[in-house]
Every structure is written in structure tokens, then in C-alpha cells.
PDB file of C-alpha atoms in Angstrom:
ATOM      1  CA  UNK F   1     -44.678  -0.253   3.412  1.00  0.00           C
ATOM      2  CA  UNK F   2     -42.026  -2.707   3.666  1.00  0.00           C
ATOM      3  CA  UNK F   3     -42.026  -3.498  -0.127  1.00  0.00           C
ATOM      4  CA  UNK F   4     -41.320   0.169  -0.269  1.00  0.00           C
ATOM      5  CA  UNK F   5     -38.076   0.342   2.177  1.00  0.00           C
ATOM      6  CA  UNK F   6     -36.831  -2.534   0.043  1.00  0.00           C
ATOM      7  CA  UNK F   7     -37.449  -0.876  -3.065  1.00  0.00           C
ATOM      8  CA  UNK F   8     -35.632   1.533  -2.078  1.00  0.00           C
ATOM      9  CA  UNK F   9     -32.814   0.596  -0.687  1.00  0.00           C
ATOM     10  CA  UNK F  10     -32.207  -1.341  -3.834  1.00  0.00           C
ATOM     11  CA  UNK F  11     -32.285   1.802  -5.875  1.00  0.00           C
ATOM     12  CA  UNK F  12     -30.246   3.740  -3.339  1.00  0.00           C
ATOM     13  CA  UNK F  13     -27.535   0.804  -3.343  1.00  0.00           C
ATOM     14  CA  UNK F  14     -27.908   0.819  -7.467  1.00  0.00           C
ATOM     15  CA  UNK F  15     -26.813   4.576  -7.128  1.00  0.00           C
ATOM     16  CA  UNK F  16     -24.045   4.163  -4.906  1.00  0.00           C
ATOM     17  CA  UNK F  17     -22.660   1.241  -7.064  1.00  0.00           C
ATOM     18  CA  UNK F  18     -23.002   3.082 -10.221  1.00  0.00           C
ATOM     19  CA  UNK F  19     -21.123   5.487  -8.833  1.00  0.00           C
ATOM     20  CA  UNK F  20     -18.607   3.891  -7.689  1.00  0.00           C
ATOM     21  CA  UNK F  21     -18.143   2.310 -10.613  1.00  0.00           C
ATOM     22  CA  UNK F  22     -17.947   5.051 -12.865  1.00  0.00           C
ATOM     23  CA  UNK F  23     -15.242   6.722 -10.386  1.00  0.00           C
ATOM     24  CA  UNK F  24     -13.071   3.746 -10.711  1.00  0.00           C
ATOM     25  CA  UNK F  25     -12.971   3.668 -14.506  1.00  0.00           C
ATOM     26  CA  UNK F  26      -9.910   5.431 -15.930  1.00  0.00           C
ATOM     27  CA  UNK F  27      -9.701   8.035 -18.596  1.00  0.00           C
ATOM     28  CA  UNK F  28      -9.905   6.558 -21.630  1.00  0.00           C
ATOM     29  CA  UNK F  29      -6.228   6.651 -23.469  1.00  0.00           C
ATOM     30  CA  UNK F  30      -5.493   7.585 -26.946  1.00  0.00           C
ATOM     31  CA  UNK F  31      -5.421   5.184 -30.132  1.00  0.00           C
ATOM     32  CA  UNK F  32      -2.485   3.009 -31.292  1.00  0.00           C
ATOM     33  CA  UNK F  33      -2.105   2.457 -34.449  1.00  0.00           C
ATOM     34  CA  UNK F  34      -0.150  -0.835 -34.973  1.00  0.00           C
ATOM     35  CA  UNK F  35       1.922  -2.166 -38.063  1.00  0.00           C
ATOM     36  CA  UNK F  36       4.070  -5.238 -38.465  1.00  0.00           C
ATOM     37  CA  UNK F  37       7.514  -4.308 -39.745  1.00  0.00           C
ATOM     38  CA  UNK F  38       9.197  -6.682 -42.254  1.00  0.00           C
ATOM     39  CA  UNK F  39      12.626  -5.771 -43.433  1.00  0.00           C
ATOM     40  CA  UNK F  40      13.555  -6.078 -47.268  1.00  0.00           C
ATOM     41  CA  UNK F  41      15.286  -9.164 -48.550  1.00  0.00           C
ATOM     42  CA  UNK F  42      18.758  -9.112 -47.752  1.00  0.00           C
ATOM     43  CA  UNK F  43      18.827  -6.056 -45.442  1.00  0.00           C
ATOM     44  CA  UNK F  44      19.412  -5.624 -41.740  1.00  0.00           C
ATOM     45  CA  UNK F  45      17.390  -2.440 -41.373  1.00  0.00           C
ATOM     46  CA  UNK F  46      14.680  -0.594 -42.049  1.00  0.00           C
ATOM     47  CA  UNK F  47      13.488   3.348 -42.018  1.00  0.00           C
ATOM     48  CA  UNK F  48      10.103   3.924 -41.224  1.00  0.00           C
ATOM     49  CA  UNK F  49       8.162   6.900 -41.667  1.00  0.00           C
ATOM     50  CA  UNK F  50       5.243   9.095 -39.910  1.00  0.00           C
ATOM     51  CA  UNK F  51       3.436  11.841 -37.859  1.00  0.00           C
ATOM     52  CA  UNK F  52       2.251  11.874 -34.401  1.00  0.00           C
ATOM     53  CA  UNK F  53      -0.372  14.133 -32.459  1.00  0.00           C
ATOM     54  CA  UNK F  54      -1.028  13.845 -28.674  1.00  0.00           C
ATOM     55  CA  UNK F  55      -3.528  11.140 -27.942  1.00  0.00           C
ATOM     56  CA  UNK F  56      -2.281   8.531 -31.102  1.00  0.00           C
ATOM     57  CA  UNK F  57       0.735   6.380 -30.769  1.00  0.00           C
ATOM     58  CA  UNK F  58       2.407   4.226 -33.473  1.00  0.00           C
ATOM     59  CA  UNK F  59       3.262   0.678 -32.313  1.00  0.00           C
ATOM     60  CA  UNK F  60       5.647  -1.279 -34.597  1.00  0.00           C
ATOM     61  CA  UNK F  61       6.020  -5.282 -34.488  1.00  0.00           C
ATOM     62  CA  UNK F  62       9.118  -7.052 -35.360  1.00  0.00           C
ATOM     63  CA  UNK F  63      10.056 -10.312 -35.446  1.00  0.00           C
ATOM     64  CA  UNK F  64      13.691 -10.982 -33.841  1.00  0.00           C
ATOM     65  CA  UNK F  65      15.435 -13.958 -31.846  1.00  0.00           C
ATOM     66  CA  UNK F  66      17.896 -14.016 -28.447  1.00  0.00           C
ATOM     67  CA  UNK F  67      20.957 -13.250 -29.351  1.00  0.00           C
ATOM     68  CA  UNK F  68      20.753 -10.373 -32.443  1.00  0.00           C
ATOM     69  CA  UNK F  69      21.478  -7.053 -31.271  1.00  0.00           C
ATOM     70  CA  UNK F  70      18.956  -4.361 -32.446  1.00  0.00           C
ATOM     71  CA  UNK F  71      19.299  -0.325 -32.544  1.00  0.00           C
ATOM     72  CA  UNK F  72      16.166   1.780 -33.015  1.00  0.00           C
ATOM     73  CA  UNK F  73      17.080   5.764 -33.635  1.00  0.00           C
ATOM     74  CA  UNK F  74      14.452   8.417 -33.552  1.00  0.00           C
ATOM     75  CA  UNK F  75      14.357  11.704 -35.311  1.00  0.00           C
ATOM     76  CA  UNK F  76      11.962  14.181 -34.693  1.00  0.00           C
ATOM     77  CA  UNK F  77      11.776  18.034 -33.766  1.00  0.00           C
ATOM     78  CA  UNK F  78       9.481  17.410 -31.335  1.00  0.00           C
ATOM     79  CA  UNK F  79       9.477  15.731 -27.830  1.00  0.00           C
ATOM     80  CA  UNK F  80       8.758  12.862 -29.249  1.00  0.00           C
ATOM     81  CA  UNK F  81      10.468   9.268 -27.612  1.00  0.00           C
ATOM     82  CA  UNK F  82       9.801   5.293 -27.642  1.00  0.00           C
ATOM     83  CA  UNK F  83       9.606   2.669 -25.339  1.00  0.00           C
ATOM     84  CA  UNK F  84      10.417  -1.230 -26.584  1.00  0.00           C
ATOM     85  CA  UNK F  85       8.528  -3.676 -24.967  1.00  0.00           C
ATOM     86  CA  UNK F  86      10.239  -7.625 -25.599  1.00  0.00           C
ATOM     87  CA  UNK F  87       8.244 -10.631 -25.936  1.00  0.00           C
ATOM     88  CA  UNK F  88       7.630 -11.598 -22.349  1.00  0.00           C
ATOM     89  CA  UNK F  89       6.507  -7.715 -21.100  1.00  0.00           C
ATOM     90  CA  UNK F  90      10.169  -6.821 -20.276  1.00  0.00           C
ATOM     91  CA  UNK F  91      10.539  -3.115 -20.792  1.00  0.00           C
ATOM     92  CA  UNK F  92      14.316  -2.652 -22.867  1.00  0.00           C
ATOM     93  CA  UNK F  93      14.077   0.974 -23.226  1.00  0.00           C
ATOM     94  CA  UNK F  94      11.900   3.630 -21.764  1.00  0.00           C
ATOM     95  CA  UNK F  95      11.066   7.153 -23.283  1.00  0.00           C
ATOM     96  CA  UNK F  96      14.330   7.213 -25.277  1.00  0.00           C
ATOM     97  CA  UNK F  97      15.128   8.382 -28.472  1.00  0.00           C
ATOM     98  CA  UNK F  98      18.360   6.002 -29.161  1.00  0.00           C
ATOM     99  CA  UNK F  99      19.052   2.258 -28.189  1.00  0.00           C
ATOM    100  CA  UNK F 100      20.954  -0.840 -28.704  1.00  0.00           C
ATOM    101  CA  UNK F 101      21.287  -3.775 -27.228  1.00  0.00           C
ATOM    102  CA  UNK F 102      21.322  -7.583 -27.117  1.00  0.00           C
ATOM    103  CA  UNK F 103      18.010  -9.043 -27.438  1.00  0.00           C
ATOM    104  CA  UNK F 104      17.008 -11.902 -24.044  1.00  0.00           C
ATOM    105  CA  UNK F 105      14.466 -13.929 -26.163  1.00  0.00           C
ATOM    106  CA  UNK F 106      12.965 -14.880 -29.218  1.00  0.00           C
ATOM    107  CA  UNK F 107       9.536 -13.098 -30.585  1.00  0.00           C
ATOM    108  CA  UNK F 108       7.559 -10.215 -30.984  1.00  0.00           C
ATOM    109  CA  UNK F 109       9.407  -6.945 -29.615  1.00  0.00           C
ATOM    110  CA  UNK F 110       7.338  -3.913 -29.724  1.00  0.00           C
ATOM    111  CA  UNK F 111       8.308  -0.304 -30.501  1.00  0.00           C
ATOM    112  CA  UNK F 112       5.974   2.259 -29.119  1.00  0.00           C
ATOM    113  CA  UNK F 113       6.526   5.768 -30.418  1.00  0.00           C
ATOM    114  CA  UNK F 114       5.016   7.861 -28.109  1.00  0.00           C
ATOM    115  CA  UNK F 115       3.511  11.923 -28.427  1.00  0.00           C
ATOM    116  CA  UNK F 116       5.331  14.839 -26.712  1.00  0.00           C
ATOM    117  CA  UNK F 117       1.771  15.060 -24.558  1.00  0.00           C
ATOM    118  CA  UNK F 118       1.842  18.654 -23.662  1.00  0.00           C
ATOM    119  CA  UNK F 119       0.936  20.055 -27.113  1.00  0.00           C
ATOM    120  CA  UNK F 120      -2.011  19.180 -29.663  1.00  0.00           C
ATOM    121  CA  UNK F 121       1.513  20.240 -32.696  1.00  0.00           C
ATOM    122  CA  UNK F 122       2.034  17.224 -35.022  1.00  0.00           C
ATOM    123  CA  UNK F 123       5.253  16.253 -35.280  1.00  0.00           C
ATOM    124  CA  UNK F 124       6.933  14.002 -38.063  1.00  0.00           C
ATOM    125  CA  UNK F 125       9.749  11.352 -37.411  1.00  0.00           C
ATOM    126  CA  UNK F 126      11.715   8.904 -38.847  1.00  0.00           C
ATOM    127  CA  UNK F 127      12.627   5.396 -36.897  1.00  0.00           C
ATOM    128  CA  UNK F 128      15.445   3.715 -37.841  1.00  0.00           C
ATOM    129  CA  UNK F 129      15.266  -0.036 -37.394  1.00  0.00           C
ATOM    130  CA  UNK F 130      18.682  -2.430 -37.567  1.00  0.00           C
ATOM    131  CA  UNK F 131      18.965  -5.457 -35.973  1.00  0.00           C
ATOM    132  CA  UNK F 132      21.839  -7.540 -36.448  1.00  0.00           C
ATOM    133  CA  UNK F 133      23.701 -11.116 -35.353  1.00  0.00           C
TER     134      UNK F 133
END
């Protein structure tokens, strides 16, 4: 009979952990989709190109150093906005559709062009990319 208590208390406490665990796990987020950006030989910017839908962002890697001063301009029709992350996890702009300023530090900044979430309409844009010294 005791081998029985035990055995079940062990599946009880299985439940309740299970449970708990499942509770704590957050909704699971849309995709990114991310692509290094390279400008041309010789230029200073770049236009880039795409669609969006709610639940898929487009994440765009660029090289840049301390120092350069970059502008990123969105166009869209929808409610569509970015948010540029620099090197270190310093947020530079936040849900924005226009910025410049002087970058702090050398490396990977990220451009995150984000969905307008409260439709499934996809919505086309164009990101304009300068950065200069």
C-alpha cells in the first residue's frame, strides 16, 4: 500500500509540474526572416525591397563602425515601422518609420521591420539604407 501512495504522488507531482510548465511557456512568436545587407561598390546607400504579413518580420544586418551616421526611411501604406538594434543590444530607434543618427560602436546593427499586427493585409515597403562618415 505504501508503494502505491508513492506511486502516486509521483504521478500527481508529474501533473502539477507539467502543468506548470506548459503555463509558463510563452506564445510562440512569428518568423524572421534575416538577410545581410551589403551596399554596392562605391555607394553609401542602399534600397531594399519587400512584403510583410502579421506574424513574419524582416531583419536586415549591416556592417557599420562608431562614428558614421546612418538614416533608415520606411515606406509603406500600411502600419508598418522598425526598430534598430546596435551591436551591444542598445535599442537606437523604436517602432519608427524615419531615423538618423551617429552610430556608438563598431559591428553588426540590426534593422527589424516589423508587421502592423492588427490585420492578416500584406503590405509592401521599401527601406532606404544610407550610412555615411
Amino acid at each position: 500500500m505504501n508503494t502505491f501512495r508513492t506511486k502516486s504522488a509521483r504521478i500527481v507531482l508529474l501533473l502539477v509540474v507539467t502543468a506548470l510548465l506548459s503555463a509558463s511557456v510563452p506564445a510562440q512568436r512569428g518568423t524572421s526572416i534575416v538577410r545581410r545587407v551589403r551596399f554596392a561598390r562605391g555607394r553609401t546607400s542602399t534600397v531594399l525591397r519587400g512584403v510583410l504579413r502579421r506574424g513574419v518580420s524582416h531583419d536586415y544586418l549591416l556592417g557599420a563602425s562608431a562614428g558614421q551616421t546612418m538614416s533608415v526611411h520606411l515606406a509603406s501604406p500600411g502600419g508598418i515601422t522598425f526598430t534598430i538594434i546596435g551591436p551591444y543590444g542598445r535599442t537606437l530607434a523604436d517602432f519608427t518609420r524615419d531615423w538618423s543618427g551617429e552610430l556608438p560602436a563598431n559591428g553588426d546593427y540590426r534593422i527589424n521591420v516589423l508587421p502592423d499586427t492588427s490585420t492578416n493585409a500584406a503590405y509592401p515597403y521599401t527601406l532606404e539604407i544610407t550610412i555615411r562618415y
